[in-house]
Coordinates of C-alpha atoms in Angstrom, one line a residue:
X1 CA 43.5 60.3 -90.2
X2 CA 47.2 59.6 -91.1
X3 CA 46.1 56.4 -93.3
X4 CA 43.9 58.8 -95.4
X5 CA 46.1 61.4 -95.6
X6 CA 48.7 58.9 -97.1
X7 CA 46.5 57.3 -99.2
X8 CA 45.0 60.6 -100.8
X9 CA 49.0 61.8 -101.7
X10 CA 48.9 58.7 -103.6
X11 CA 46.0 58.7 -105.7
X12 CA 47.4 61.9 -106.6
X13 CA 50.6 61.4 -107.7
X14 CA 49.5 58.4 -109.9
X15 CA 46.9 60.6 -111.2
X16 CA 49.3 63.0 -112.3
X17 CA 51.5 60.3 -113.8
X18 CA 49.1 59.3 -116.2
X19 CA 47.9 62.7 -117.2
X20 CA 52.0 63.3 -117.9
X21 CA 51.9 59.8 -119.8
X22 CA 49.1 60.5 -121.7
X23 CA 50.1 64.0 -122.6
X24 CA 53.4 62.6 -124.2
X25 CA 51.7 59.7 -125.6
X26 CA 49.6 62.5 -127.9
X27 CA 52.1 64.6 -128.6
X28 CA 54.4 61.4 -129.9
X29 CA 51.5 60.3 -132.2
X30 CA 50.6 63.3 -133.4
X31 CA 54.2 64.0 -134.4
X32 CA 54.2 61.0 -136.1
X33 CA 50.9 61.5 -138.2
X34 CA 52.5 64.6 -139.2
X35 CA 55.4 62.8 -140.5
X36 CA 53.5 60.1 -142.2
X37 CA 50.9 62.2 -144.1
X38 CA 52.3 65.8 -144.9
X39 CA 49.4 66.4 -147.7
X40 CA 47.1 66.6 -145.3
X41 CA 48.8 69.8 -143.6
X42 CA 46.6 73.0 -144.4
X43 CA 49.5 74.5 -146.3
X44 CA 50.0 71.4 -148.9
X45 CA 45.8 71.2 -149.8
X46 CA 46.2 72.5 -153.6
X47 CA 42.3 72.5 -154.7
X48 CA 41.9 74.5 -158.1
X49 CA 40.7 78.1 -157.5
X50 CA 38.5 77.2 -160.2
X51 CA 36.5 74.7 -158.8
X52 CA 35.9 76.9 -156.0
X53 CA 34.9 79.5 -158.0
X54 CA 33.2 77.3 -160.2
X55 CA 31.3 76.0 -157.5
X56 CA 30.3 79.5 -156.2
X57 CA 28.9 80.2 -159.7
X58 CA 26.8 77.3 -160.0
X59 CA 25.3 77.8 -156.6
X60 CA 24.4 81.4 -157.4
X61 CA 22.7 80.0 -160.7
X62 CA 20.7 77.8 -158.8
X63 CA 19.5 79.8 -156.1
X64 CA 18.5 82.2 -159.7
X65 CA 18.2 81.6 -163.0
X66 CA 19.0 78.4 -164.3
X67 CA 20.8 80.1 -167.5
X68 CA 23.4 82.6 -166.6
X69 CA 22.8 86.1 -167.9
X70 CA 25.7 88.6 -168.9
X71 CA 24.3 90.8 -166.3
X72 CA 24.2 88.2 -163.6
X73 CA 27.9 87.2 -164.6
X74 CA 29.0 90.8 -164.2
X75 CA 27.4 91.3 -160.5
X76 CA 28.8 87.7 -159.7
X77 CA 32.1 89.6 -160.5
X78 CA 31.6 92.1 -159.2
X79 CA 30.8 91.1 -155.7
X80 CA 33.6 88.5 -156.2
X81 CA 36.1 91.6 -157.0
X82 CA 34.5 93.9 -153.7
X83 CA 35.4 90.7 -151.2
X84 CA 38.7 90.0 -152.4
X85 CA 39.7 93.7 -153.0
X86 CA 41.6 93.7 -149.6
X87 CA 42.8 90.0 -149.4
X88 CA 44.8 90.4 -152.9
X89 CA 44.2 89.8 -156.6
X90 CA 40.8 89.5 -158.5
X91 CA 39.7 85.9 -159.5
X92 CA 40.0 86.1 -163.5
X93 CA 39.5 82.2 -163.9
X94 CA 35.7 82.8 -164.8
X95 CA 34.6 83.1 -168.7
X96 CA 32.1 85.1 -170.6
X97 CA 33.0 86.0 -173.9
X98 CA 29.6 88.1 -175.7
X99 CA 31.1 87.5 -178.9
X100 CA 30.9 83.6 -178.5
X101 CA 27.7 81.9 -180.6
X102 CA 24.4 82.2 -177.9
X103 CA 24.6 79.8 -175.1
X104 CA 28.5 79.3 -175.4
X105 CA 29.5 82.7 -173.7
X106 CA 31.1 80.8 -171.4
X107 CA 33.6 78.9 -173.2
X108 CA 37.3 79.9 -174.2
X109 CA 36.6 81.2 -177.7
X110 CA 39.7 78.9 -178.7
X111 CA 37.5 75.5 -178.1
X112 CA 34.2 76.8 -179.9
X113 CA 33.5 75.2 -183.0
X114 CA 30.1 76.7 -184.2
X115 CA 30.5 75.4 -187.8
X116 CA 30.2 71.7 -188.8
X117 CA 29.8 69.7 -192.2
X118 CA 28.9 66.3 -193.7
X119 CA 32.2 65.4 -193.7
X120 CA 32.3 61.1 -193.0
X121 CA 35.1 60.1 -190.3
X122 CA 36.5 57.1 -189.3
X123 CA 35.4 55.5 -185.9
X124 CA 40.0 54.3 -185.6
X125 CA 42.9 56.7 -186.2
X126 CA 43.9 60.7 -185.9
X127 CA 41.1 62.7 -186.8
X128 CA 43.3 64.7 -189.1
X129 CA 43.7 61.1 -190.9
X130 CA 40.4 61.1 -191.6
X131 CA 39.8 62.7 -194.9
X132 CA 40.7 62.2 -197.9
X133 CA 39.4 65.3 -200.1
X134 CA 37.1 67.2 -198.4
X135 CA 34.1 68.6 -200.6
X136 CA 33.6 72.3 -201.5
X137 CA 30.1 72.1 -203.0
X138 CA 26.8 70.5 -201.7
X139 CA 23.9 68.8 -203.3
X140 CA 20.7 67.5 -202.2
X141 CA 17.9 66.2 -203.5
X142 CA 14.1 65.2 -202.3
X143 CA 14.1 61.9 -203.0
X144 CA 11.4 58.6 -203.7
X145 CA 12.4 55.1 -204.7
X146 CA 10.3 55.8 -207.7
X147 CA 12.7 58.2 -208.8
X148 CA 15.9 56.1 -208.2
X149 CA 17.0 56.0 -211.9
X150 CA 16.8 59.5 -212.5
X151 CA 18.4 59.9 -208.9
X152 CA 21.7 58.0 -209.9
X153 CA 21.7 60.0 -213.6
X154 CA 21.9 63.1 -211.5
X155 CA 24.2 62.0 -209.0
X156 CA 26.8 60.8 -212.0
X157 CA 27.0 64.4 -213.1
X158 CA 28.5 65.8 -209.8
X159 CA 32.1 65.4 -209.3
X160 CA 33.9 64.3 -206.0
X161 CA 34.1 68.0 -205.1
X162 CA 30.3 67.8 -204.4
X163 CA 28.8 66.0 -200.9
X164 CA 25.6 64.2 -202.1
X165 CA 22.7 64.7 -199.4
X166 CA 19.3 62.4 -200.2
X167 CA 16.3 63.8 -198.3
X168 CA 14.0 60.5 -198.8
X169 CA 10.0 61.6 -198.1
X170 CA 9.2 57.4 -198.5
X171 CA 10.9 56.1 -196.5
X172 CA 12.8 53.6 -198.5
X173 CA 16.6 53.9 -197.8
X174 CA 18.3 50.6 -197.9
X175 CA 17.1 50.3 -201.6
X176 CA 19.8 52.8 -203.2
X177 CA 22.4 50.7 -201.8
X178 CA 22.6 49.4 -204.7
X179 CA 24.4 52.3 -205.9
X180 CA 28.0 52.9 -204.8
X181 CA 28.0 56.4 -205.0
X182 CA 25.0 55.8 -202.3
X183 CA 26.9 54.2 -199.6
X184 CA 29.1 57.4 -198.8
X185 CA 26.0 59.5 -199.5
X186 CA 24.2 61.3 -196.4
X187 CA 20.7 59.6 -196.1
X188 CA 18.1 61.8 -193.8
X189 CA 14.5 59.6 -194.0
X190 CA 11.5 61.6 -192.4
X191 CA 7.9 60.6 -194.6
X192 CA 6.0 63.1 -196.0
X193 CA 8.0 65.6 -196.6
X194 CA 8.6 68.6 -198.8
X195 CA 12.5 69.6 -199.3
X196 CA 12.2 73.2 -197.6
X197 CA 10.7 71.2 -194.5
X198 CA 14.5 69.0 -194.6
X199 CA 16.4 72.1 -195.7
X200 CA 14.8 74.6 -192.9
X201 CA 15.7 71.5 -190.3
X202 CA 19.4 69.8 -192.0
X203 CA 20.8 72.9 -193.9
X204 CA 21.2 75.3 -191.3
X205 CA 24.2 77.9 -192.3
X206 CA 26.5 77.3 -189.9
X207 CA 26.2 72.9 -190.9
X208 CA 26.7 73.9 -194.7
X209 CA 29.7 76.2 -193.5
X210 CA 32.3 74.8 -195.6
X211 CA 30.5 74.6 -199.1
X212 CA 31.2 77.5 -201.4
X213 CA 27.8 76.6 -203.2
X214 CA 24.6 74.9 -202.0
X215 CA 22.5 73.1 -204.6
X216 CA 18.8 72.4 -203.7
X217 CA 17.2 70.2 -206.2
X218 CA 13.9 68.5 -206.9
X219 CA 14.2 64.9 -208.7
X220 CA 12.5 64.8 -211.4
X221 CA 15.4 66.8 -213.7
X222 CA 16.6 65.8 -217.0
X223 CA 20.2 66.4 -216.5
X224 CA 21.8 64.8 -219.9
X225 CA 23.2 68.3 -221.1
X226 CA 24.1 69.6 -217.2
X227 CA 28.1 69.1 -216.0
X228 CA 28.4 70.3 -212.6
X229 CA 31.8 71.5 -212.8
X230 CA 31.7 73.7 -215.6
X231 CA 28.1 75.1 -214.2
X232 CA 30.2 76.2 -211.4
X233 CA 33.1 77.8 -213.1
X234 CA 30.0 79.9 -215.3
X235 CA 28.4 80.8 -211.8
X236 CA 32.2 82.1 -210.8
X237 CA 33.0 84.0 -214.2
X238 CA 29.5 85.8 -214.1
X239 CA 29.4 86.6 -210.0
X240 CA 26.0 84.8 -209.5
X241 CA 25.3 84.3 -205.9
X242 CA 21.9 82.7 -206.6
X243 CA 21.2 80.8 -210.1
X244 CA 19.8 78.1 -211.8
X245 CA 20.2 75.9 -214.9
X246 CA 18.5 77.1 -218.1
X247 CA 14.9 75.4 -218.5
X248 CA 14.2 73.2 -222.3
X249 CA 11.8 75.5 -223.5
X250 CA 10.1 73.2 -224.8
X251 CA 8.8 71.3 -221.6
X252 CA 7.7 72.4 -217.9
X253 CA 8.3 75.8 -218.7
X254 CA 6.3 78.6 -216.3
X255 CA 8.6 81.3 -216.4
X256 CA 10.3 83.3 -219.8
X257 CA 13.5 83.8 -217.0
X258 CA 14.4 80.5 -216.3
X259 CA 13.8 79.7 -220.2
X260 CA 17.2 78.8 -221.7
X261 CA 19.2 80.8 -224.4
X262 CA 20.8 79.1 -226.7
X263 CA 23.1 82.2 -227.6
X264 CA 24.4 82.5 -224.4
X265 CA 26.4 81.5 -221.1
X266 CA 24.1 83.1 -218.4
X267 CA 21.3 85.9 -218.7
X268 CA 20.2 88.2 -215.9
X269 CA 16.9 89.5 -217.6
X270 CA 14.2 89.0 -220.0
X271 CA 10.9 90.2 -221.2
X272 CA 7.5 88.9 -219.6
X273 CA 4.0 89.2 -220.4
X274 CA 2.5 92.9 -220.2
X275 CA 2.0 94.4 -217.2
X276 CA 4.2 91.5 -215.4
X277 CA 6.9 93.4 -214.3
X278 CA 6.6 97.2 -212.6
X279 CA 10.2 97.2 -212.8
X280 CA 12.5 95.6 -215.4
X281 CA 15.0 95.0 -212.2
X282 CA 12.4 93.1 -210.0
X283 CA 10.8 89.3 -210.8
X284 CA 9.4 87.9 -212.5
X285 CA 11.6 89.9 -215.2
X286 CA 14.9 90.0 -213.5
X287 CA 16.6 89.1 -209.7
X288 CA 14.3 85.4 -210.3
X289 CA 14.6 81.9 -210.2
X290 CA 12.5 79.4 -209.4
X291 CA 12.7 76.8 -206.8
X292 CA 12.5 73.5 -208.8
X293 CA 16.3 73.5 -208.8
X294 CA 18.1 76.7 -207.1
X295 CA 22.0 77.2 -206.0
X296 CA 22.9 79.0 -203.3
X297 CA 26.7 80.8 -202.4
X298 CA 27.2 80.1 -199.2
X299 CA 26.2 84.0 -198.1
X300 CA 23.1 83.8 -199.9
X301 CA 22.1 80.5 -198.2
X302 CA 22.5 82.1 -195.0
X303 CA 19.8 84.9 -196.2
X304 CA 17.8 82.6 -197.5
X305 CA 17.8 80.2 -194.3
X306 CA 16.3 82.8 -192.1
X307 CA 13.7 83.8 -194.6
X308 CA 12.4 80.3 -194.9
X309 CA 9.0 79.7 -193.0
X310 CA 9.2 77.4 -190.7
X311 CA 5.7 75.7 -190.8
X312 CA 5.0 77.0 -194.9
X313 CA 7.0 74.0 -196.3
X314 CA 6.2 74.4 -199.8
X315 CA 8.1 77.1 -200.3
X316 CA 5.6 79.1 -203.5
X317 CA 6.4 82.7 -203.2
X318 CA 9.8 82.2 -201.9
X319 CA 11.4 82.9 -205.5
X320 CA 10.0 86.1 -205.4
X321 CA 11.7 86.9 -202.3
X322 CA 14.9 85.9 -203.2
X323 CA 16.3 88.8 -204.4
X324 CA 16.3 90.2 -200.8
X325 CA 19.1 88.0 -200.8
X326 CA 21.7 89.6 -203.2
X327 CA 22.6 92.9 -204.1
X328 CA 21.9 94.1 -206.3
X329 CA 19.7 91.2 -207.2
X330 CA 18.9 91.9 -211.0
X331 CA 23.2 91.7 -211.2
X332 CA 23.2 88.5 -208.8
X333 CA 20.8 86.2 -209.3
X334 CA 20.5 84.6 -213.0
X335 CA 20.3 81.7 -215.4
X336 CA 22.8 79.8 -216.5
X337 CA 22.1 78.7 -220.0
X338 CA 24.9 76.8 -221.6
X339 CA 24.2 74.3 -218.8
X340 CA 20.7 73.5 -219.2
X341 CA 18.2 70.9 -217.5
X342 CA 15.0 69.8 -218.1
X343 CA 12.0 69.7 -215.8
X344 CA 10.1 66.6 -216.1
X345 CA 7.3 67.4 -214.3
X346 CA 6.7 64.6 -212.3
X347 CA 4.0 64.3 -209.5
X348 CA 5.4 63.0 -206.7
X349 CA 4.4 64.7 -203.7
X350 CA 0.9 64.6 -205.1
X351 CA 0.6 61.2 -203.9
X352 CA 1.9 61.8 -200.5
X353 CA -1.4 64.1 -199.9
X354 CA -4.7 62.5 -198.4
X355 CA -8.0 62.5 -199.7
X356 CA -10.6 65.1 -197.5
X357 CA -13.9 66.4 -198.2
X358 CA -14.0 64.5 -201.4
X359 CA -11.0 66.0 -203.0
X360 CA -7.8 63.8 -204.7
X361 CA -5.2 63.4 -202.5
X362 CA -3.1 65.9 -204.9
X363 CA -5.5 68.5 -204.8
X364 CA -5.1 69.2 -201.3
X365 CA -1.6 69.0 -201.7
X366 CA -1.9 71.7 -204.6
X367 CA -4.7 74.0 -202.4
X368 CA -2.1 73.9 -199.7
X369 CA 0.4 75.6 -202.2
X370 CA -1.9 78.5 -203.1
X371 CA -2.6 79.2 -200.2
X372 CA 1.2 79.5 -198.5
X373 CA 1.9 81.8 -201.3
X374 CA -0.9 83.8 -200.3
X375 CA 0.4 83.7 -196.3
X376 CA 4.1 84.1 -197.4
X377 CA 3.5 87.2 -199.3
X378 CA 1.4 88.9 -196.6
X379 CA 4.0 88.0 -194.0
X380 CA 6.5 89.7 -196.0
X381 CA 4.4 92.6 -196.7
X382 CA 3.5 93.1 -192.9
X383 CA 7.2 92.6 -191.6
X384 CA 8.3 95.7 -193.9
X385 CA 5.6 97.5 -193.3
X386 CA 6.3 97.2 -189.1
X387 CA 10.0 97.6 -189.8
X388 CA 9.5 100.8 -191.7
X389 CA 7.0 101.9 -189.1
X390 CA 9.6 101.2 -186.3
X391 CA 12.0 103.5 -187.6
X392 CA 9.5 106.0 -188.2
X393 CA 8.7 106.0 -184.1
X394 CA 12.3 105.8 -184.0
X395 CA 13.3 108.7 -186.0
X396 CA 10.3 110.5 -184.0
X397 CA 11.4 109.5 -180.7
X398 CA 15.0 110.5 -181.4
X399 CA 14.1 114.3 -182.9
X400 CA 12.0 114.8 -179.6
X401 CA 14.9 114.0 -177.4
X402 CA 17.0 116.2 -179.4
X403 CA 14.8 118.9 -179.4
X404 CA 14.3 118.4 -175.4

């Protein structure tokens, strides 16, 4: 009984030694990973509040939406303001700006850049390095290699002030490299197409943002009496924000408007056929020009842009429409006749047509015309008529409540 007794004290106290010993032994190291790694105390972890709320954000727009709505933002906010209302300051690291360009409400508005240009830069250097003049005036032109002569006449008549855009409907690039001016040309190649198709897709407003003046020109013009410069200094003088180049009477004339005058710098009306023109202010008398070889100020392009059919690519009946572009039309849209062209009339995009139902390949391509004139005009008509009809139900709605 004694032995056990004796032997029982000892296991003990040896038992305690070692809890002692292992007690200090974990304090000791603990100490000294304190020592050795400080950043990993709770107090020195430093992550970003904005990741975290980031984070939160993109977790709520995955569990919803995946496109954040203003609405959405504000209740994210909100409920983000409610929680932290007793624990101190509200979280302002998050972003939505309404006035930003759609899709970039999120963004500082000091980073967006919503506006862009054909401007070349290098691929070496400071971007602010990169350019050496930078254009104020655009040109393009619907392009084939059959045309390539006529192409570099035209192109000699524009100054370096102008950015020269080649929309090529053949396919053939690499052939005007022959050409210098070509090499620092833009070059857009898609087959088959007509130049409202390129312009509706390449010429969007806020791309053509830094040219005063937007020229839009077919390639089959005669351009040996035609100086860019000075055509731009008449479109100045007489405050045209939509013109074109006086026609050689004499050749591919439709239209007594776009018919030069010999006697003058621009002219803003004329006389048609009778019974032409209800109203010596509206085409074809007056507020007309016709789409061979338009120009554009930039705030007119951006009219225009919008009002461009996306799938009518010919573009007949657009000249009449126009004049919803200026105002008043009949004093900003005209012709500019001391610089005068001439229309060649060639058929190119004849040939680009296919033969069906036994008809040339240009006669389809010509029934196609007639007929997007028809459907332009009836969309017009029909999107004024539900416009005015809308404010009528408006104005009707709005007298009810005010009588109520």
């Amino acid at each position: 009984m004694g032995i056990f007794s004796r032997s029982s004290n000892s296991r003990k106290s040896k038992d305690g030694m070692k809890i002692i010993a292992a007690a200090f032994f974990g304090v000791t190291f603990g100490f000294l990973i304190g020592i050795s790694f400080p950043s990993l105390s709770i107090t020195k972890v430093n992550l970003p509040t904005k990741f975290l709320a980031s984070n939160d954000l993109s977790y709520i727009e995955e569990k919803g939406s995946a496109i954040a709505t203003p609405d959405s933002h504000k209740s994210w906010s909100s409920s983000k303001s409610n929680d932290n209302s007793s624990s101190g300051p509200v979280d302002k690291s998050q972003i939505w700006v309404p006035s930003n360009p759609r899709g970039a409400e999120r963004l500082p508005p000091g980073i967006v850049a919503a506006e862009s240009d054909f401007y070349l830069r290098r691929l070496w250097g400071l971007p602010h390095e990169d350019l050496t003049s930078q254009p104020r005036y655009l040109v393009t032109f619907t392009v084939g290699i059959k045309q390539k002569q006529n192409i570099d006449a035209c192109v000699k008549k524009f100054s370096e002030n102008f950015t020269i855009l080649l929309f090529h409907y053949d396919g053939r690039v690499t052939e005007w490299d022959e050409f210098e001016w070509s090499k620092t040309a833009i070059h857009i190649s898609v087959r088959k197409q007509t130049k409202w198709w390129y312009a509706k897709r390449f010429l969007h407003p806020d791309i053509v943002a830094r040219y005063d003046y937007i020229f839009i020109w077919d390639e089959d013009l005669g351009v040996e009496h035609f100086r860019a410069e000075e055509y731009i200094k008449l479109v100045k003088k007489h405050g045209l924000e939509i013109s074109q180049p006086g026609l050689e009477p004499n050749k591919g004339l439709t239209w007594q408007m776009t018919k030069r005058r010999g006697d003058l710098e621009v002219h803003k009306i004329t006389e048609e056929k009778p019974g032409w023109c209800s109203d010596p202010h509206l085409p074809p008398c007056a507020a007309f020009v016709e789409i061979m070889a338009p120009v554009f100020s930039r705030d007119a392009w951006r009219c225009v842009w919008h009002m461009i059919q996306n799938d009518l690519v010919h573009g007949w009946g657009l000249d009449f429409a126009l004049r919803r572009c200026a105002e008043p039309a009949h004093e900003k849209i005209g012709v500019v006749d001391s610089q005068w062209i001439v229309h060649q009339t060639v058929p190119s995009l004849g040939s680009q047509g296919e033969a069906v139902d036994g008809k040339a390949p240009w006669q389809g391509v010509r029934d196609r015309c007639k007929k997007e004139w028809t459907m332009f005009q009836s969309r017009m008509a029909n999107a004024e008529k539900d416009y005015f009809k809308s404010l009528q139900v408006q104005g009707s709605s709005n007298s009810t409540a005010t009588t109520i």
